[in-house]
Coordinates of N, CA and C in Angstrom, one line a residue:
M1 N 13.8 3.7 20.2 CA 12.6 3.1 19.7 C 12.5 3.3 18.2
P2 N 12.2 2.3 17.4 CA 12.1 2.5 15.9 C 10.9 3.3 15.5
T3 N 10.9 3.9 14.3 CA 9.8 4.7 13.9 C 9.3 4.2 12.6
A4 N 8.0 4.2 12.4 CA 7.3 3.8 11.2 C 6.5 4.9 10.6
L5 N 6.7 5.2 9.4 CA 6.0 6.3 8.6 C 4.9 5.6 7.8
I6 N 3.7 6.0 8.0 CA 2.6 5.4 7.3 C 2.0 6.5 6.3
L7 N 2.1 6.3 5.0 CA 1.7 7.2 4.0 C 0.3 6.8 3.6
G8 N -0.7 7.7 3.8 CA -2.1 7.4 3.5 C -2.7 6.8 4.7
A9 N -2.5 7.4 5.9 CA -2.8 6.8 7.2 C -4.3 6.9 7.5
G10 N -5.1 7.4 6.6 CA -6.5 7.5 6.9 C -7.3 6.2 6.5
S11 N -6.7 5.3 5.7 CA -7.4 4.2 5.2 C -7.6 3.1 6.3
D12 N -8.5 2.2 6.1 CA -8.7 1.1 7.1 C -7.5 0.2 7.3
I13 N -6.9 -0.1 6.2 CA -5.7 -0.9 6.2 C -4.6 -0.2 7.0
A14 N -4.4 1.1 6.7 CA -3.4 1.9 7.3 C -3.6 2.0 8.8
V15 N -4.8 2.2 9.2 CA -5.1 2.3 10.7 C -4.7 1.0 11.4
A16 N -5.1 -0.2 10.7 CA -4.7 -1.5 11.3 C -3.2 -1.6 11.4
I17 N -2.5 -1.2 10.3 CA -1.0 -1.3 10.3 C -0.4 -0.4 11.4
A18 N -1.0 0.8 11.6 CA -0.5 1.7 12.6 C -0.6 1.0 14.0
R19 N -1.8 0.4 14.3 CA -2.0 -0.3 15.5 C -1.0 -1.4 15.7
Q20 N -0.8 -2.2 14.6 CA 0.1 -3.3 14.7 C 1.5 -2.9 15.0
F21 N 2.0 -1.9 14.4 CA 3.4 -1.5 14.6 C 3.5 -0.8 16.0
A22 N 2.5 0.0 16.4 CA 2.5 0.6 17.7 C 2.5 -0.5 18.8
G23 N 1.8 -1.6 18.6 CA 1.8 -2.7 19.5 C 3.1 -3.3 19.6
E24 N 4.0 -3.2 18.6 CA 5.3 -3.7 18.6 C 6.3 -2.7 19.0
K25 N 5.8 -1.6 19.6 CA 6.6 -0.5 20.2 C 7.4 0.3 19.2
Y26 N 6.8 0.6 18.0 CA 7.3 1.5 17.1 C 6.6 2.9 17.4
D27 N 7.4 4.0 17.3 CA 6.8 5.3 17.2 C 6.1 5.4 15.8
I28 N 5.0 6.1 15.8 CA 4.3 6.2 14.5 C 4.2 7.6 14.0
Q29 N 4.5 7.7 12.7 CA 4.2 9.0 12.0 C 3.1 8.7 11.0
L30 N 2.0 9.4 11.2 CA 0.8 9.3 10.4 C 0.8 10.4 9.4
A31 N 0.6 10.1 8.1 CA 0.6 11.1 7.1 C -0.6 10.9 6.1
A32 N -1.3 12.0 5.9 CA -2.5 11.9 5.0 C -2.9 13.3 4.6
R33 N -3.8 13.4 3.7 CA -4.2 14.7 3.1 C -5.0 15.5 4.2
N34 N -5.9 14.8 4.9 CA -6.7 15.4 5.9 C -6.2 15.2 7.3
I35 N -5.4 16.1 7.8 CA -4.7 15.8 9.0 C -5.6 15.8 10.2
D36 N -6.7 16.5 10.1 CA -7.7 16.5 11.2 C -8.2 15.1 11.5
S37 N -8.4 14.3 10.5 CA -9.0 13.0 10.6 C -8.0 12.1 11.3
L38 N -6.7 12.4 11.4 CA -5.7 11.6 12.0 C -5.6 11.8 13.5
Y39 N -6.1 12.9 14.1 CA -5.8 13.2 15.5 C -6.4 12.1 16.4
P40 N -7.7 11.6 16.2 CA -8.2 10.6 17.1 C -7.3 9.4 17.1
L41 N -6.8 8.9 16.0 CA -6.0 7.7 15.9 C -4.6 8.1 16.6
Q42 N -4.1 9.2 16.4 CA -2.8 9.6 17.0 C -2.9 9.5 18.5
Q43 N -4.0 10.1 19.1 CA -4.2 10.1 20.5 C -4.4 8.7 21.0
D44 N -5.1 7.9 20.3 CA -5.4 6.5 20.7 C -4.1 5.7 20.7
L45 N -3.2 5.9 19.7 CA -2.0 5.1 19.7 C -1.1 5.5 20.9
Q46 N -1.1 6.8 21.2 CA -0.2 7.3 22.3 C -0.7 6.7 23.7
I47 N -2.0 6.7 23.9 CA -2.6 6.3 25.1 C -2.6 4.7 25.2
R48 N -3.0 4.1 24.2 CA -3.2 2.6 24.2 C -1.8 1.9 24.2
Y49 N -0.9 2.4 23.4 CA 0.4 1.6 23.3 C 1.6 2.3 23.9
Q50 N 1.4 3.5 24.5 CA 2.5 4.3 25.1 C 3.6 4.5 24.2
V51 N 3.3 4.9 22.9 CA 4.4 5.2 22.0 C 4.2 6.7 21.6
K52 N 5.2 7.2 20.9 CA 5.1 8.6 20.4 C 4.4 8.5 19.0
A53 N 3.4 9.3 18.8 CA 2.6 9.4 17.5 C 2.5 10.8 17.1
D54 N 2.7 11.1 15.8 CA 2.6 12.4 15.2 C 1.8 12.3 14.0
S55 N 1.2 13.4 13.6 CA 0.4 13.5 12.3 C 1.0 14.6 11.4
F56 N 1.0 14.3 10.1 CA 1.6 15.3 9.1 C 0.7 15.3 7.9
V57 N 0.6 16.5 7.3 CA -0.1 16.7 6.0 C 0.7 16.1 4.9
F58 N 0.1 15.2 4.1 CA 0.7 14.6 3.0 C -0.3 14.4 1.9
D59 N -0.1 14.9 0.7 CA -1.0 14.7 -0.5 C -0.2 13.9 -1.5
A60 N -0.7 12.7 -1.8 CA 0.0 11.8 -2.7 C 0.1 12.4 -4.1
T61 N -0.8 13.2 -4.5 CA -0.8 13.8 -5.9 C -0.2 15.1 -6.0
N62 N 0.3 15.7 -4.9 CA 1.0 17.0 -4.9 C 2.5 16.6 -5.0
F63 N 2.9 16.2 -6.1 CA 4.3 15.6 -6.3 C 5.4 16.6 -5.8
D64 N 5.2 17.9 -6.1 CA 6.2 18.9 -5.8 C 6.4 19.1 -4.3
S65 N 5.5 18.6 -3.5 CA 5.6 18.8 -2.1 C 6.3 17.7 -1.4
H66 N 6.6 16.6 -2.1 CA 7.0 15.4 -1.4 C 8.4 15.5 -0.8
A67 N 9.3 16.1 -1.5 CA 10.7 16.3 -1.0 C 10.7 17.1 0.3
A68 N 9.9 18.2 0.3 CA 9.8 19.1 1.5 C 9.1 18.3 2.6
F69 N 8.1 17.5 2.3 CA 7.4 16.8 3.3 C 8.4 15.9 4.1
Y70 N 9.1 15.1 3.3 CA 10.1 14.1 3.9 C 11.2 14.8 4.7
A71 N 11.7 15.9 4.1 CA 12.8 16.7 4.8 C 12.3 17.3 6.1
G72 N 11.0 17.6 6.2 CA 10.4 18.2 7.3 C 10.1 17.3 8.5
L73 N 10.2 16.0 8.3 CA 9.9 15.0 9.4 C 11.0 15.2 10.5
P74 N 10.5 15.4 11.7 CA 11.5 15.6 12.8 C 12.4 14.4 13.0
V75 N 11.9 13.2 12.7 CA 12.7 12.0 12.8 C 12.5 11.2 11.5
K76 N 13.6 10.8 10.9 CA 13.5 10.0 9.7 C 13.1 8.5 10.1
P77 N 12.1 8.0 9.4 CA 11.6 6.7 9.8 C 12.5 5.5 9.5
D78 N 12.4 4.5 10.3 CA 13.2 3.2 10.0 C 12.5 2.4 8.9
I79 N 11.2 2.5 8.9 CA 10.4 1.8 7.9 C 9.3 2.7 7.4
T80 N 9.1 2.8 6.1 CA 8.1 3.6 5.4 C 7.1 2.6 4.7
I81 N 5.8 2.8 5.0 CA 4.8 2.0 4.5 C 3.8 2.8 3.6
C82 N 3.8 2.5 2.4 CA 3.0 3.3 1.4 C 1.7 2.5 1.2
V83 N 0.6 3.1 1.8 CA -0.7 2.4 1.9 C -1.7 3.1 1.0
F84 N -1.5 4.4 0.6 CA -2.6 5.1 -0.1 C -2.9 4.5 -1.4
G85 N -4.2 4.7 -1.8 CA -4.6 4.1 -3.1 C -6.0 4.6 -3.4
Y86 N -6.4 4.5 -4.6 CA -7.8 4.9 -5.0 C -8.3 3.9 -6.1
L87 N -9.4 3.2 -5.7 CA -10.0 2.2 -6.6 C -10.6 2.9 -7.8
G88 N -11.4 3.9 -7.6 CA -12.1 4.6 -8.7 C -13.2 3.8 -9.3
E89 N -13.7 4.3 -10.4 CA -14.7 3.7 -11.2 C -14.3 3.4 -12.6
Q90 N -14.2 2.1 -13.0 CA -13.7 1.8 -14.3 C -14.5 2.4 -15.4
E91 N -15.8 2.3 -15.4 CA -16.6 2.8 -16.5 C -16.5 4.3 -16.6
K92 N -16.4 5.0 -15.5 CA -16.2 6.4 -15.5 C -14.9 6.8 -16.0
A93 N -13.8 6.0 -15.6 CA -12.5 6.3 -16.1 C -12.3 6.1 -17.6
Q94 N -13.1 5.2 -18.2 CA -13.0 4.9 -19.6 C -13.4 6.1 -20.4
A95 N -14.3 6.9 -19.9 CA -14.9 8.0 -20.6 C -14.4 9.4 -20.1
N96 N -13.8 9.4 -18.9 CA -13.5 10.6 -18.2 C -12.0 10.6 -17.8
W97 N -11.2 11.4 -18.5 CA -9.8 11.4 -18.2 C -9.4 11.8 -16.8
S98 N -10.2 12.7 -16.2 CA -9.9 13.2 -14.9 C -10.0 12.0 -13.9
E99 N -10.9 11.1 -14.1 CA -11.1 10.0 -13.2 C -9.9 9.0 -13.5
A100 N -9.6 8.8 -14.7 CA -8.5 7.9 -15.1 C -7.2 8.4 -14.5
A101 N -7.0 9.7 -14.6 CA -5.7 10.3 -14.1 C -5.6 10.2 -12.6
R102 N -6.8 10.4 -12.0 CA -6.8 10.3 -10.5 C -6.4 8.9 -10.1
I103 N -6.9 7.9 -10.8 CA -6.5 6.5 -10.4 C -5.0 6.2 -10.7
I104 N -4.6 6.7 -11.8 CA -3.2 6.4 -12.2 C -2.2 7.2 -11.3
H105 N -2.5 8.5 -11.0 CA -1.6 9.3 -10.2 C -1.6 8.9 -8.8
T106 N -2.7 8.5 -8.3 CA -2.8 8.1 -6.8 C -2.1 6.8 -6.6
N107 N -2.4 5.8 -7.5 CA -1.8 4.5 -7.3 C -0.4 4.3 -7.8
Y108 N 0.0 5.1 -8.7 CA 1.4 4.9 -9.3 C 2.3 6.1 -9.2
T109 N 1.9 7.2 -9.8 CA 2.8 8.3 -9.9 C 3.1 8.9 -8.5
G110 N 2.1 9.0 -7.7 CA 2.3 9.6 -6.3 C 3.2 8.7 -5.5
A111 N 3.0 7.4 -5.6 CA 3.8 6.4 -4.9 C 5.3 6.4 -5.3
V112 N 5.5 6.5 -6.6 CA 6.9 6.6 -7.1 C 7.5 7.8 -6.7
S113 N 6.8 8.9 -6.7 CA 7.3 10.2 -6.3 C 7.9 10.3 -4.9
I114 N 7.0 9.8 -4.0 CA 7.5 9.9 -2.5 C 8.5 8.8 -2.2
L115 N 8.3 7.6 -2.8 CA 9.2 6.5 -2.5 C 10.6 6.8 -3.1
N116 N 10.7 7.5 -4.2 CA 12.0 7.9 -4.7 C 12.8 8.7 -3.7
V117 N 12.1 9.6 -3.0 CA 12.7 10.5 -2.0 C 13.1 9.6 -0.8
V118 N 12.3 8.8 -0.3 CA 12.6 7.9 0.8 C 13.8 7.0 0.4
A119 N 13.8 6.4 -0.8 CA 14.8 5.5 -1.2 C 16.2 6.2 -1.2
E120 N 16.2 7.4 -1.6 CA 17.5 8.1 -1.7 C 18.1 8.3 -0.2
D121 N 17.2 8.6 0.7 CA 17.7 8.7 2.1 C 18.2 7.4 2.7
Y122 N 17.4 6.4 2.4 CA 17.8 5.0 2.9 C 19.0 4.5 2.3
A123 N 19.2 4.8 1.0 CA 20.4 4.3 0.3 C 21.6 5.0 0.9
A124 N 21.5 6.3 1.1 CA 22.6 7.1 1.7 C 23.0 6.5 3.1
K125 N 22.0 6.1 3.9 CA 22.3 5.6 5.2 C 22.7 4.2 5.2
G126 N 22.3 3.4 4.2 CA 22.6 2.0 4.1 C 21.7 1.2 5.0
A127 N 20.5 1.7 5.3 CA 19.5 1.0 6.2 C 18.1 1.5 5.9
G128 N 17.2 0.7 6.3 CA 15.8 1.1 6.1 C 14.9 0.0 5.4
T129 N 13.6 0.1 5.6 CA 12.7 -0.8 5.0 C 11.6 0.0 4.3
I130 N 11.3 -0.4 3.1 CA 10.1 0.2 2.4 C 9.1 -0.9 2.1
V131 N 7.9 -0.6 2.4 CA 6.8 -1.5 2.2 C 5.8 -0.8 1.2
G132 N 5.5 -1.4 0.1 CA 4.5 -0.9 -0.8 C 3.3 -1.8 -0.9
I133 N 2.1 -1.2 -0.6 CA 0.9 -2.0 -0.8 C 0.3 -1.9 -2.2
S134 N 0.5 -2.9 -3.0 CA 0.1 -2.9 -4.3 C -1.2 -3.7 -4.4
S135 N -1.4 -4.6 -5.4 CA -2.7 -5.3 -5.5 C -2.5 -6.5 -6.4
V136 N -3.3 -7.5 -6.2 CA -3.3 -8.6 -7.2 C -4.0 -8.2 -8.5
A137 N -4.7 -7.1 -8.4 CA -5.3 -6.5 -9.7 C -4.2 -6.2 -10.7
G138 N -3.0 -6.0 -10.3 CA -1.9 -5.7 -11.2 C -1.3 -6.9 -11.9
E139 N -1.8 -8.1 -11.5 CA -1.2 -9.3 -12.1 C -1.6 -9.6 -13.5
R140 N -2.9 -9.2 -13.8 CA -3.4 -9.4 -15.2 C -4.5 -8.4 -15.4
G141 N -4.5 -7.7 -16.5 CA -5.6 -6.8 -16.8 C -6.9 -7.5 -17.0
R142 N -7.9 -7.0 -16.4 CA -9.3 -7.5 -16.5 C -10.2 -6.3 -16.8
Q143 N -11.3 -6.6 -17.6 CA -12.1 -5.5 -18.1 C -12.8 -4.8 -17.0
S144 N -13.0 -5.4 -15.9 CA -13.7 -4.7 -14.8 C -12.9 -3.7 -14.0
N145 N -11.6 -3.7 -14.1 CA -10.8 -2.7 -13.4 C -9.4 -2.5 -14.0
Y146 N -9.3 -2.5 -15.3 CA -7.9 -2.5 -15.9 C -7.2 -1.2 -15.8
I147 N -7.8 -0.1 -15.5 CA -7.1 1.1 -15.3 C -6.4 1.1 -13.9
Y148 N -7.2 0.7 -12.9 CA -6.7 0.6 -11.6 C -5.6 -0.5 -11.6
G149 N -5.9 -1.6 -12.3 CA -5.0 -2.8 -12.3 C -3.7 -2.4 -13.0
S150 N -3.7 -1.6 -14.1 CA -2.5 -1.2 -14.8 C -1.6 -0.3 -13.9
A151 N -2.3 0.6 -13.1 CA -1.5 1.4 -12.2 C -0.8 0.6 -11.2
K152 N -1.5 -0.4 -10.6 CA -0.9 -1.3 -9.6 C 0.1 -2.2 -10.2
A153 N 0.0 -2.6 -11.5 CA 1.0 -3.4 -12.2 C 2.3 -2.6 -12.3
G154 N 2.1 -1.3 -12.6 CA 3.3 -0.4 -12.7 C 4.0 -0.3 -11.3
F155 N 3.2 -0.2 -10.3 CA 3.7 0.0 -8.9 C 4.4 -1.3 -8.5
T156 N 3.9 -2.4 -8.8 CA 4.5 -3.7 -8.5 C 5.9 -3.8 -9.2
A157 N 5.9 -3.4 -10.5 CA 7.2 -3.5 -11.2 C 8.2 -2.5 -10.6
Y158 N 7.7 -1.3 -10.2 CA 8.6 -0.3 -9.6 C 9.2 -0.9 -8.3
L159 N 8.4 -1.5 -7.5 CA 8.9 -2.0 -6.2 C 9.9 -3.1 -6.5
S160 N 9.7 -4.0 -7.5 CA 10.6 -5.0 -7.8 C 12.0 -4.4 -8.2
G161 N 11.9 -3.4 -9.1 CA 13.2 -2.8 -9.5 C 13.9 -2.1 -8.3
L162 N 13.1 -1.4 -7.5 CA 13.6 -0.7 -6.3 C 14.3 -1.7 -5.4
R163 N 13.7 -2.9 -5.2 CA 14.2 -3.9 -4.3 C 15.6 -4.4 -4.9
N164 N 15.6 -4.6 -6.2 CA 16.8 -5.0 -6.9 C 18.0 -4.0 -6.7
R165 N 17.6 -2.7 -6.8 CA 18.6 -1.7 -6.7 C 19.1 -1.5 -5.2
L166 N 18.1 -1.5 -4.3 CA 18.4 -1.1 -2.9 C 19.0 -2.3 -2.1
F167 N 18.8 -3.5 -2.6 CA 19.4 -4.7 -1.9 C 20.9 -4.4 -1.7
H168 N 21.6 -3.9 -2.7 CA 23.0 -3.7 -2.7 C 23.4 -2.5 -1.8
K169 N 22.4 -1.8 -1.3 CA 22.6 -0.7 -0.4 C 22.3 -1.0 1.1
G170 N 21.8 -2.3 1.3 CA 21.4 -2.6 2.6 C 20.0 -2.3 3.0
V171 N 19.2 -1.9 2.0 CA 17.8 -1.5 2.2 C 16.9 -2.6 1.7
H172 N 15.8 -2.9 2.5 CA 14.9 -3.9 2.1 C 13.6 -3.3 1.6
V173 N 13.1 -3.9 0.5 CA 11.8 -3.5 -0.1 C 10.8 -4.7 -0.1
L174 N 9.7 -4.5 0.5 CA 8.6 -5.5 0.5 C 7.4 -5.1 -0.4
S175 N 7.1 -6.0 -1.3 CA 5.9 -5.8 -2.1 C 4.7 -6.6 -1.5
V176 N 3.6 -5.9 -1.2 CA 2.4 -6.5 -0.7 C 1.3 -6.5 -1.7
Q177 N 0.8 -7.7 -2.0 CA -0.3 -7.8 -3.0 C -1.5 -8.4 -2.4
P178 N -2.3 -7.6 -1.7 CA -3.6 -8.1 -1.1 C -4.6 -8.5 -2.2
G179 N -5.4 -9.4 -1.9 CA -6.6 -9.7 -2.7 C -7.7 -8.9 -2.1
F180 N -8.9 -9.4 -2.0 CA -10.0 -8.7 -1.5 C -9.8 -8.4 0.0
V181 N -10.2 -7.1 0.4 CA -10.1 -6.7 1.8 C -11.3 -6.0 2.2
Y182 N -11.9 -6.3 3.3 CA -13.1 -5.5 3.7 C -12.7 -4.1 4.2
T183 N -12.9 -3.1 3.4 CA -12.6 -1.7 3.7 C -13.7 -0.8 3.2
R184 N -13.6 0.5 3.6 CA -14.6 1.4 3.1 C -14.5 1.5 1.6
M185 N -13.3 1.3 1.0 CA -13.1 1.4 -0.4 C -13.8 0.3 -1.2
T186 N -14.1 -0.8 -0.5 CA -14.7 -2.0 -1.2 C -16.1 -2.3 -0.6
E187 N -16.6 -1.4 0.2 CA -17.9 -1.7 0.9 C -19.1 -1.8 0.0
H188 N -18.9 -1.2 -1.3 CA -20.0 -1.3 -2.2 C -20.0 -2.6 -3.1
L189 N -18.9 -3.4 -2.9 CA -18.7 -4.6 -3.7 C -19.2 -5.8 -2.9
K190 N -19.7 -6.8 -3.6 CA -20.0 -8.1 -3.0 C -18.8 -9.0 -3.1
L191 N -18.2 -9.2 -1.9 CA -16.9 -10.0 -1.9 C -17.1 -11.4 -1.3
P192 N -16.4 -12.4 -1.9 CA -16.5 -13.7 -1.3 C -15.8 -13.8 0.0
A193 N -16.5 -14.3 1.0 CA -16.0 -14.3 2.4 C -14.7 -15.1 2.5
L194 N -14.6 -16.2 1.9 CA -13.4 -17.1 2.1 C -12.2 -16.5 1.5
L195 N -12.3 -15.5 0.5 CA -11.2 -14.9 -0.2 C -10.9 -13.5 0.3
T196 N -11.7 -13.1 1.3 CA -11.6 -11.7 1.7 C -11.0 -11.5 3.1
A197 N -9.9 -10.7 3.2 CA -9.2 -10.5 4.5 C -9.8 -9.3 5.3
Q198 N -9.6 -9.3 6.5 CA -9.9 -8.1 7.4 C -8.6 -7.3 7.4
P199 N -8.8 -6.0 7.6 CA -7.6 -5.1 7.6 C -6.5 -5.5 8.7
Q200 N -7.0 -6.0 9.8 CA -6.0 -6.4 10.8 C -5.2 -7.7 10.4
D201 N -5.8 -8.5 9.5 CA -5.1 -9.6 9.0 C -4.0 -9.2 8.1
V202 N -4.3 -8.2 7.3 CA -3.2 -7.6 6.4 C -2.1 -7.0 7.2
A203 N -2.5 -6.3 8.3 CA -1.5 -5.6 9.1 C -0.6 -6.6 9.8
S204 N -1.1 -7.7 10.3 CA -0.3 -8.7 10.9 C 0.6 -9.3 9.9
D205 N 0.1 -9.6 8.7 CA 1.0 -10.2 7.7 C 2.1 -9.3 7.3
V206 N 1.8 -8.0 7.1 CA 2.8 -7.0 6.7 C 3.9 -6.9 7.8
Y207 N 3.5 -6.9 9.0 CA 4.6 -6.8 10.1 C 5.5 -8.0 10.1
K208 N 4.9 -9.2 10.0 CA 5.7 -10.4 10.0 C 6.6 -10.5 8.8
A209 N 6.0 -10.1 7.6 CA 6.8 -10.2 6.4 C 8.0 -9.2 6.4
A210 N 7.7 -8.0 6.9 CA 8.8 -7.0 7.0 C 9.9 -7.4 7.9
K211 N 9.5 -8.0 9.1 CA 10.5 -8.5 10.1 C 11.3 -9.6 9.5
R212 N 10.7 -10.5 8.7 CA 11.4 -11.6 8.1 C 12.1 -11.2 6.8
K213 N 12.0 -10.0 6.4 CA 12.6 -9.5 5.1 C 12.2 -10.3 3.9
K214 N 10.9 -10.6 3.9 CA 10.3 -11.3 2.7 C 10.3 -10.3 1.5
N215 N 10.4 -10.8 0.3 CA 10.3 -9.9 -0.8 C 8.9 -9.6 -1.3
T216 N 8.1 -10.6 -1.3 CA 6.7 -10.4 -1.7 C 5.7 -11.0 -0.7
L217 N 4.6 -10.5 -0.6 CA 3.6 -11.0 0.3 C 2.2 -11.0 -0.4
Y218 N 1.5 -12.1 -0.5 CA 0.1 -12.2 -0.9 C -0.7 -12.4 0.4
T219 N -1.8 -11.6 0.5 CA -2.6 -11.7 1.7 C -4.1 -11.6 1.2
K220 N -4.9 -12.6 1.4 CA -4.6 -13.9 2.0 C -3.6 -14.7 1.1
W221 N -3.0 -15.7 1.8 CA -2.0 -16.5 1.1 C -2.5 -17.2 -0.2
C222 N -3.8 -17.5 -0.2 CA -4.4 -18.3 -1.3 C -4.3 -17.5 -2.6
W223 N -4.2 -16.2 -2.5 CA -4.2 -15.4 -3.7 C -3.0 -15.6 -4.6
K224 N -1.9 -16.1 -4.0 CA -0.7 -16.4 -4.8 C -1.1 -17.5 -5.8
Y225 N -1.9 -18.5 -5.4 CA -2.2 -19.6 -6.3 C -3.4 -19.3 -7.2
I226 N -4.3 -18.4 -6.7 CA -5.4 -18.0 -7.5 C -4.8 -17.2 -8.7
M227 N -3.9 -16.3 -8.4 CA -3.3 -15.5 -9.5 C -2.4 -16.3 -10.5
L228 N -1.8 -17.3 -9.9 CA -1.0 -18.2 -10.8 C -1.9 -18.9 -11.8
I229 N -3.1 -19.3 -11.4 CA -4.1 -19.9 -12.3 C -4.6 -18.9 -13.3
I230 N -4.9 -17.7 -12.8 CA -5.4 -16.7 -13.7 C -4.4 -16.3 -14.8
K231 N -3.2 -16.2 -14.4 CA -2.1 -15.8 -15.3 C -1.8 -16.9 -16.3
S232 N -2.2 -18.1 -16.0 CA -1.9 -19.3 -16.8 C -2.9 -19.5 -17.9
I233 N -4.1 -18.8 -17.8 CA -5.1 -18.9 -18.9 C -4.6 -18.3 -20.2
P234 N -4.6 -19.1 -21.3 CA -4.2 -18.5 -22.6 C -5.0 -17.3 -22.9
E235 N -4.3 -16.3 -23.6 CA -5.0 -15.0 -23.9 C -6.2 -15.2 -24.8
G236 N -6.1 -16.2 -25.7 CA -7.3 -16.5 -26.6 C -8.5 -16.8 -25.8
I237 N -8.4 -17.5 -24.7 CA -9.5 -17.8 -23.9 C -9.8 -16.7 -22.9
F238 N -8.8 -16.1 -22.3 CA -9.0 -15.1 -21.3 C -9.8 -13.9 -21.8
K239 N -9.5 -13.5 -23.1 CA -10.2 -12.3 -23.6 C -11.7 -12.5 -23.8
K240 N -12.1 -13.7 -23.8 CA -13.5 -14.0 -23.9 C -14.3 -14.1 -22.6
L241 N -13.5 -14.1 -21.5 CA -14.1 -14.2 -20.2 C -14.6 -12.8 -19.7
K242 N -15.5 -12.8 -18.8 CA -16.0 -11.5 -18.3 C -15.6 -11.5 -16.8
L243 N -14.4 -10.9 -16.6 CA -13.8 -10.9 -15.2 C -13.6 -9.4 -14.8

């Protein structure tokens, strides 16, 4: 039975992804900073889907612990899905470096740190799939969230380069760029219903895209064209907009 490792397993999207892969008969490895919060999901996956599920402590910003974390997994996963992220507060981050650093290190540095470890293992074996949940926010900097967006832009570029490198090793890398998603992280925002996905929609799209070995995934699909329009706006006009 294949195994899926979910990094940042406490988020709404991660929970939906765990259920999706468990429903496809993957054993599930849940990893998050607060391991106690994972136990109810772990038990539910085992009972509901009749798969093996385990929980592990993982801190995305404790970079020095990442190699030992991965080495300590009793079974090395066939697919690793990096879901963790932190939206943060743009205005606070502009004036407070600790907030800016948290956004950057959670969304970029921590992801690169752990995925470098995973990539080395997969490259040596000549097999495996890495899925990184980035964001359309990384497609173009906007005044409303450019620190978060810049971190996601870096992560998207990292995944692209990783895909280019690992293709020659028989390893697949999928970049996922969701638009708006109804989660606890966005519950304080007013989101347009037609452009906003449910976590289970993202999970279903991720599973299908990974199975088909797609390189990039926009979810909802319409965001591919929305971002194409946004990226096409000349900078002289774009800088005057309030986005």
